[in-house]
Amino acid sequence: MSLTYAIVVNGPAYGNQTSRSAYQFASALIEEGHVLQRVFFYQDGVLNGSALTAPASDEFDLVAAWQTLAKTHNVELQTCVAAALRRGIVSEQEAEQNQLPAANLADGFEQAGLGGLAEVMLTADRVIQF
């Protein structure tokens, strides 16, 4: 039986294992034939959406991995806009709206309010938080 999942990521891309574990879980559930509808990045999890991360060449590039997963499997990647702005993760629209000099939200990510999280919690069969 195939289930629809949503994942909430609260941990940063680097500094602890939380986001990497979420990514590994996401990959495994897709491999098992389930559907991953959306990954919602909240609190420090929004740091996964930064286009300015530059891991060493021998390190796993988690931001790129999320982007590839999203593109390959049609998964929505949403960062909480309020948490993102507090941490300097800014979309083009938010940069313009807040008169900021630049945007740095990585391709494939979008900014959304907590309504995006509430919506997926109502529509997914399972919501897993990391």
JSON list of C-alpha atoms in Angstrom, two decimals:
[
{"chain": "A", "resi": 1, "resn": "MET", "atom": "CA", "xyz": [0.00, 0.00, 0.00]},
{"chain": "A", "resi": 2, "resn": "SER", "atom": "CA", "xyz": [1.42, 3.35, -1.07]},
{"chain": "A", "resi": 3, "resn": "LEU", "atom": "CA", "xyz": [1.10, 6.26, 1.35]},
{"chain": "A", "resi": 4, "resn": "THR", "atom": "CA", "xyz": [1.52, 10.00, 0.87]},
{"chain": "A", "resi": 5, "resn": "TYR", "atom": "CA", "xyz": [4.10, 11.58, 3.16]},
{"chain": "A", "resi": 6, "resn": "ALA", "atom": "CA", "xyz": [5.15, 15.04, 4.22]},
{"chain": "A", "resi": 7, "resn": "ILE", "atom": "CA", "xyz": [8.35, 15.77, 6.08]},
{"chain": "A", "resi": 8, "resn": "VAL", "atom": "CA", "xyz": [9.05, 18.70, 8.42]},
{"chain": "A", "resi": 9, "resn": "VAL", "atom": "CA", "xyz": [12.74, 19.52, 8.83]},
{"chain": "A", "resi": 10, "resn": "ASN", "atom": "CA", "xyz": [13.80, 21.67, 11.80]},
{"chain": "A", "resi": 11, "resn": "GLY", "atom": "CA", "xyz": [17.56, 21.13, 11.68]},
{"chain": "A", "resi": 12, "resn": "PRO", "atom": "CA", "xyz": [20.13, 23.05, 9.64]},
{"chain": "A", "resi": 13, "resn": "ALA", "atom": "CA", "xyz": [21.81, 21.62, 6.55]},
{"chain": "A", "resi": 14, "resn": "TYR", "atom": "CA", "xyz": [25.11, 21.32, 8.41]},
{"chain": "A", "resi": 15, "resn": "GLY", "atom": "CA", "xyz": [26.09, 21.13, 12.07]},
{"chain": "A", "resi": 16, "resn": "ASN", "atom": "CA", "xyz": [24.06, 18.08, 13.07]},
{"chain": "A", "resi": 17, "resn": "GLN", "atom": "CA", "xyz": [22.56, 14.95, 11.52]},
{"chain": "A", "resi": 18, "resn": "THR", "atom": "CA", "xyz": [18.90, 16.01, 11.51]},
{"chain": "A", "resi": 19, "resn": "SER", "atom": "CA", "xyz": [18.57, 17.20, 7.91]},
{"chain": "A", "resi": 20, "resn": "ARG", "atom": "CA", "xyz": [20.71, 14.40, 6.49]},
{"chain": "A", "resi": 21, "resn": "SER", "atom": "CA", "xyz": [18.52, 11.86, 8.32]},
{"chain": "A", "resi": 22, "resn": "ALA", "atom": "CA", "xyz": [15.42, 13.53, 6.89]},
{"chain": "A", "resi": 23, "resn": "TYR", "atom": "CA", "xyz": [16.92, 13.33, 3.40]},
{"chain": "A", "resi": 24, "resn": "GLN", "atom": "CA", "xyz": [17.81, 9.66, 3.84]},
{"chain": "A", "resi": 25, "resn": "PHE", "atom": "CA", "xyz": [14.29, 8.93, 5.09]},
{"chain": "A", "resi": 26, "resn": "ALA", "atom": "CA", "xyz": [12.80, 10.80, 2.13]},
{"chain": "A", "resi": 27, "resn": "SER", "atom": "CA", "xyz": [14.93, 8.84, -0.33]},
{"chain": "A", "resi": 28, "resn": "ALA", "atom": "CA", "xyz": [14.04, 5.53, 1.32]},
{"chain": "A", "resi": 29, "resn": "LEU", "atom": "CA", "xyz": [10.30, 6.13, 1.33]},
{"chain": "A", "resi": 30, "resn": "ILE", "atom": "CA", "xyz": [10.33, 7.08, -2.36]},
{"chain": "A", "resi": 31, "resn": "GLU", "atom": "CA", "xyz": [12.40, 3.97, -3.11]},
{"chain": "A", "resi": 32, "resn": "GLU", "atom": "CA", "xyz": [9.75, 1.89, -1.32]},
{"chain": "A", "resi": 33, "resn": "GLY", "atom": "CA", "xyz": [7.06, 3.28, -3.64]},
{"chain": "A", "resi": 34, "resn": "HIS", "atom": "CA", "xyz": [5.52, 5.90, -1.37]},
{"chain": "A", "resi": 35, "resn": "VAL", "atom": "CA", "xyz": [4.83, 9.48, -2.45]},
{"chain": "A", "resi": 36, "resn": "LEU", "atom": "CA", "xyz": [6.62, 12.39, -0.82]},
{"chain": "A", "resi": 37, "resn": "GLN", "atom": "CA", "xyz": [4.34, 15.37, -1.35]},
{"chain": "A", "resi": 38, "resn": "ARG", "atom": "CA", "xyz": [6.26, 18.14, 0.40]},
{"chain": "A", "resi": 39, "resn": "VAL", "atom": "CA", "xyz": [9.23, 18.87, 2.60]},
{"chain": "A", "resi": 40, "resn": "PHE", "atom": "CA", "xyz": [8.58, 21.85, 4.85]},
{"chain": "A", "resi": 41, "resn": "PHE", "atom": "CA", "xyz": [11.68, 23.48, 6.33]},
{"chain": "A", "resi": 42, "resn": "TYR", "atom": "CA", "xyz": [11.02, 25.26, 9.61]},
{"chain": "A", "resi": 43, "resn": "GLN", "atom": "CA", "xyz": [13.16, 26.94, 12.30]},
{"chain": "A", "resi": 44, "resn": "ASP", "atom": "CA", "xyz": [16.86, 26.31, 11.50]},
{"chain": "A", "resi": 45, "resn": "GLY", "atom": "CA", "xyz": [15.69, 23.89, 8.81]},
{"chain": "A", "resi": 46, "resn": "VAL", "atom": "CA", "xyz": [15.26, 26.86, 6.47]},
{"chain": "A", "resi": 47, "resn": "LEU", "atom": "CA", "xyz": [19.06, 26.94, 6.18]},
{"chain": "A", "resi": 48, "resn": "ASN", "atom": "CA", "xyz": [18.68, 23.93, 3.86]},
{"chain": "A", "resi": 49, "resn": "GLY", "atom": "CA", "xyz": [17.31, 26.40, 1.31]},
{"chain": "A", "resi": 50, "resn": "SER", "atom": "CA", "xyz": [20.38, 28.63, 1.09]},
{"chain": "A", "resi": 51, "resn": "ALA", "atom": "CA", "xyz": [21.97, 28.96, -2.34]},
{"chain": "A", "resi": 52, "resn": "LEU", "atom": "CA", "xyz": [25.14, 30.15, -0.61]},
{"chain": "A", "resi": 53, "resn": "THR", "atom": "CA", "xyz": [26.24, 26.89, 1.00]},
{"chain": "A", "resi": 54, "resn": "ALA", "atom": "CA", "xyz": [29.54, 25.62, -0.39]},
{"chain": "A", "resi": 55, "resn": "PRO", "atom": "CA", "xyz": [30.57, 22.32, 1.21]},
{"chain": "A", "resi": 56, "resn": "ALA", "atom": "CA", "xyz": [34.06, 20.97, 0.56]},
{"chain": "A", "resi": 57, "resn": "SER", "atom": "CA", "xyz": [34.41, 18.82, -2.55]},
{"chain": "A", "resi": 58, "resn": "ASP", "atom": "CA", "xyz": [34.68, 15.65, -0.47]},
{"chain": "A", "resi": 59, "resn": "GLU", "atom": "CA", "xyz": [31.53, 16.42, 1.59]},
{"chain": "A", "resi": 60, "resn": "PHE", "atom": "CA", "xyz": [27.92, 15.55, 0.84]},
{"chain": "A", "resi": 61, "resn": "ASP", "atom": "CA", "xyz": [26.09, 18.54, -0.68]},
{"chain": "A", "resi": 62, "resn": "LEU", "atom": "CA", "xyz": [22.76, 18.36, 1.12]},
{"chain": "A", "resi": 63, "resn": "VAL", "atom": "CA", "xyz": [21.21, 21.40, -0.56]},
{"chain": "A", "resi": 64, "resn": "ALA", "atom": "CA", "xyz": [21.95, 19.96, -4.01]},
{"chain": "A", "resi": 65, "resn": "ALA", "atom": "CA", "xyz": [20.62, 16.58, -2.86]},
{"chain": "A", "resi": 66, "resn": "TRP", "atom": "CA", "xyz": [17.30, 18.13, -1.84]},
{"chain": "A", "resi": 67, "resn": "GLN", "atom": "CA", "xyz": [17.13, 19.94, -5.18]},
{"chain": "A", "resi": 68, "resn": "THR", "atom": "CA", "xyz": [17.75, 16.73, -7.12]},
{"chain": "A", "resi": 69, "resn": "LEU", "atom": "CA", "xyz": [15.22, 14.80, -5.06]},
{"chain": "A", "resi": 70, "resn": "ALA", "atom": "CA", "xyz": [12.59, 17.49, -5.66]},
{"chain": "A", "resi": 71, "resn": "LYS", "atom": "CA", "xyz": [13.21, 17.69, -9.38]},
{"chain": "A", "resi": 72, "resn": "THR", "atom": "CA", "xyz": [13.40, 13.94, -9.93]},
{"chain": "A", "resi": 73, "resn": "HIS", "atom": "CA", "xyz": [10.36, 13.01, -7.86]},
{"chain": "A", "resi": 74, "resn": "ASN", "atom": "CA", "xyz": [8.21, 16.14, -8.12]},
{"chain": "A", "resi": 75, "resn": "VAL", "atom": "CA", "xyz": [8.52, 17.00, -4.41]},
{"chain": "A", "resi": 76, "resn": "GLU", "atom": "CA", "xyz": [7.69, 20.48, -3.15]},
{"chain": "A", "resi": 77, "resn": "LEU", "atom": "CA", "xyz": [10.40, 22.12, -1.03]},
{"chain": "A", "resi": 78, "resn": "GLN", "atom": "CA", "xyz": [8.99, 24.93, 1.11]},
{"chain": "A", "resi": 79, "resn": "THR", "atom": "CA", "xyz": [10.78, 27.11, 3.61]},
{"chain": "A", "resi": 80, "resn": "CYS", "atom": "CA", "xyz": [8.79, 28.95, 6.26]},
{"chain": "A", "resi": 81, "resn": "VAL", "atom": "CA", "xyz": [9.03, 32.54, 5.10]},
{"chain": "A", "resi": 82, "resn": "ALA", "atom": "CA", "xyz": [9.10, 34.09, 8.59]},
{"chain": "A", "resi": 83, "resn": "ALA", "atom": "CA", "xyz": [11.78, 31.70, 9.88]},
{"chain": "A", "resi": 84, "resn": "ALA", "atom": "CA", "xyz": [13.75, 32.15, 6.65]},
{"chain": "A", "resi": 85, "resn": "LEU", "atom": "CA", "xyz": [13.74, 35.93, 6.77]},
{"chain": "A", "resi": 86, "resn": "ARG", "atom": "CA", "xyz": [14.96, 35.86, 10.38]},
{"chain": "A", "resi": 87, "resn": "ARG", "atom": "CA", "xyz": [17.88, 33.70, 9.28]},
{"chain": "A", "resi": 88, "resn": "GLY", "atom": "CA", "xyz": [18.75, 35.57, 6.09]},
{"chain": "A", "resi": 89, "resn": "ILE", "atom": "CA", "xyz": [17.25, 33.14, 3.56]},
{"chain": "A", "resi": 90, "resn": "VAL", "atom": "CA", "xyz": [15.49, 35.41, 1.11]},
{"chain": "A", "resi": 91, "resn": "SER", "atom": "CA", "xyz": [13.59, 34.83, -2.15]},
{"chain": "A", "resi": 92, "resn": "GLU", "atom": "CA", "xyz": [13.62, 37.33, -5.01]},
{"chain": "A", "resi": 93, "resn": "GLN", "atom": "CA", "xyz": [10.11, 38.45, -4.06]},
{"chain": "A", "resi": 94, "resn": "GLU", "atom": "CA", "xyz": [10.99, 38.93, -0.40]},
{"chain": "A", "resi": 95, "resn": "ALA", "atom": "CA", "xyz": [14.21, 40.77, -1.27]},
{"chain": "A", "resi": 96, "resn": "GLU", "atom": "CA", "xyz": [12.24, 43.21, -3.39]},
{"chain": "A", "resi": 97, "resn": "GLN", "atom": "CA", "xyz": [9.43, 43.56, -0.88]},
{"chain": "A", "resi": 98, "resn": "ASN", "atom": "CA", "xyz": [11.83, 44.19, 2.03]},
{"chain": "A", "resi": 99, "resn": "GLN", "atom": "CA", "xyz": [14.22, 46.33, -0.02]},
{"chain": "A", "resi": 100, "resn": "LEU", "atom": "CA", "xyz": [17.11, 43.93, 0.53]},
{"chain": "A", "resi": 101, "resn": "PRO", "atom": "CA", "xyz": [20.17, 44.02, -1.77]},
{"chain": "A", "resi": 102, "resn": "ALA", "atom": "CA", "xyz": [20.04, 40.36, -2.83]},
{"chain": "A", "resi": 103, "resn": "ALA", "atom": "CA", "xyz": [18.20, 37.05, -2.70]},
{"chain": "A", "resi": 104, "resn": "ASN", "atom": "CA", "xyz": [19.72, 33.70, -1.82]},
{"chain": "A", "resi": 105, "resn": "LEU", "atom": "CA", "xyz": [16.92, 31.13, -1.84]},
{"chain": "A", "resi": 106, "resn": "ALA", "atom": "CA", "xyz": [18.20, 28.07, -3.70]},
{"chain": "A", "resi": 107, "resn": "ASP", "atom": "CA", "xyz": [16.54, 26.97, -6.93]},
{"chain": "A", "resi": 108, "resn": "GLY", "atom": "CA", "xyz": [13.76, 24.48, -6.38]},
{"chain": "A", "resi": 109, "resn": "PHE", "atom": "CA", "xyz": [12.80, 25.92, -2.99]},
{"chain": "A", "resi": 110, "resn": "GLU", "atom": "CA", "xyz": [9.87, 28.24, -2.41]},
{"chain": "A", "resi": 111, "resn": "GLN", "atom": "CA", "xyz": [8.89, 30.32, 0.57]},
{"chain": "A", "resi": 112, "resn": "ALA", "atom": "CA", "xyz": [5.50, 29.75, 2.18]},
{"chain": "A", "resi": 113, "resn": "GLY", "atom": "CA", "xyz": [3.67, 30.56, 5.35]},
{"chain": "A", "resi": 114, "resn": "LEU", "atom": "CA", "xyz": [2.61, 28.10, 8.00]},
{"chain": "A", "resi": 115, "resn": "GLY", "atom": "CA", "xyz": [-0.53, 27.60, 5.92]},
{"chain": "A", "resi": 116, "resn": "GLY", "atom": "CA", "xyz": [1.64, 25.47, 3.62]},
{"chain": "A", "resi": 117, "resn": "LEU", "atom": "CA", "xyz": [2.46, 23.23, 6.55]},
{"chain": "A", "resi": 118, "resn": "ALA", "atom": "CA", "xyz": [-1.16, 23.11, 7.74]},
{"chain": "A", "resi": 119, "resn": "GLU", "atom": "CA", "xyz": [-2.36, 22.19, 4.24]},
{"chain": "A", "resi": 120, "resn": "VAL", "atom": "CA", "xyz": [0.03, 19.29, 3.83]},
{"chain": "A", "resi": 121, "resn": "MET", "atom": "CA", "xyz": [-0.77, 18.05, 7.34]},
{"chain": "A", "resi": 122, "resn": "LEU", "atom": "CA", "xyz": [-4.41, 17.78, 6.26]},
{"chain": "A", "resi": 123, "resn": "THR", "atom": "CA", "xyz": [-3.72, 16.04, 2.94]},
{"chain": "A", "resi": 124, "resn": "ALA", "atom": "CA", "xyz": [-0.80, 13.67, 3.65]},
{"chain": "A", "resi": 125, "resn": "ASP", "atom": "CA", "xyz": [-1.31, 10.22, 5.13]},
{"chain": "A", "resi": 126, "resn": "ARG", "atom": "CA", "xyz": [1.76, 10.63, 7.33]},
{"chain": "A", "resi": 127, "resn": "VAL", "atom": "CA", "xyz": [3.74, 13.65, 8.54]},
{"chain": "A", "resi": 128, "resn": "ILE", "atom": "CA", "xyz": [7.22, 12.94, 9.88]},
{"chain": "A", "resi": 129, "resn": "GLN", "atom": "CA", "xyz": [9.24, 15.59, 11.73]},
{"chain": "A", "resi": 130, "resn": "PHE", "atom": "CA", "xyz": [13.03, 15.71, 12.00]}
]
